[in-house]
Amino acid sequence: MNNKAAKFQEYLTANNITGFNHEEFSDEFHTVMFRSRIMIKGQEIPMAIILDDSIYRMIRIQLVSSVENTTEVVSYLNKLNAKYKSYKFYLTEQNNLILDSCIMGKDEDESEVIIAVLNNIIKQMQDEYSDLMHVVWSK
């Protein structure tokens, strides 16, 4: 397990934060993915915190699978991307709607910052989720 991931696991344990499973990858960056789910407007949403040997820490949330009305959704995502500085919304090649937040730093232990950003995302998504889903599900 890379140093950032080990420190994050220690932080989770020390602060009695549960609900995360981790998976280590055998890649050049020694990537570790901490998977969990967050609750937004009564919906369990899959998310992951991705930690590796680079200067980046990623929070990735899969908001919706297989968006159909991509033109309207992309237009709405552009408005959200202009509104929020610390994270971005996009559609994957499979039209999955993803929210990514990239936290940069050279300190090995950014655990508090990661959890603070995640909590901020959850709070702000509580405000945005209904409108976002209205656009996603409209035809």
mmCIF file of C-alpha atoms in Angstrom, residues 2-3 9 13 20 29 39 43 47 52 61 66 70 72 79 83 87 89-90 109 111 126 128 130 134 136 138:
data_model
loop_
_atom_site.group_PDB
_atom_site.id
_atom_site.type_symbol
_atom_site.label_atom_id
_atom_site.label_comp_id
_atom_site.label_asym_id
_atom_site.label_seq_id
_atom_site.Cartn_x
_atom_site.Cartn_y
_atom_site.Cartn_z
ATOM 1 C CA ASN A 2 1.409 3.425 -0.927
ATOM 2 C CA ASN A 3 2.145 5.973 1.841
ATOM 3 C CA GLN A 9 -6.460 4.103 6.217
ATOM 4 C CA THR A 13 -9.469 3.934 11.662
ATOM 5 C CA PHE A 20 -14.796 1.937 2.925
ATOM 6 C CA PHE A 29 1.777 4.406 -9.386
ATOM 7 C CA MET A 39 -26.288 9.117 0.374
ATOM 8 C CA GLN A 43 -30.062 7.557 -3.174
ATOM 9 C CA MET A 47 -17.880 6.691 -5.007
ATOM 10 C CA ASP A 52 -1.355 6.780 -5.678
ATOM 11 C CA ILE A 61 -18.516 9.764 -7.773
ATOM 12 C CA SER A 66 -26.027 5.360 -19.142
ATOM 13 C CA THR A 70 -26.531 13.652 -23.658
ATOM 14 C CA GLU A 72 -29.147 18.477 -22.666
ATOM 15 C CA LYS A 79 -23.250 25.303 -16.128
ATOM 16 C CA LYS A 83 -20.304 27.161 -10.814
ATOM 17 C CA TYR A 87 -14.841 19.479 -8.859
ATOM 18 C CA PHE A 89 -18.842 16.836 -13.991
ATOM 19 C CA TYR A 90 -18.466 14.865 -17.226
ATOM 20 C CA ASP A 109 -1.174 13.003 4.587
ATOM 21 C CA SER A 111 -6.689 12.805 4.803
ATOM 22 C CA GLN A 126 -27.908 17.678 -1.834
ATOM 23 C CA GLU A 128 -28.067 20.219 -6.956
ATOM 24 C CA SER A 130 -32.901 17.104 -7.867
ATOM 25 C CA HIS A 134 -34.626 16.395 -13.725
ATOM 26 C CA VAL A 136 -30.956 13.619 -16.835
ATOM 27 C CA SER A 138 -36.145 14.496 -19.182
#
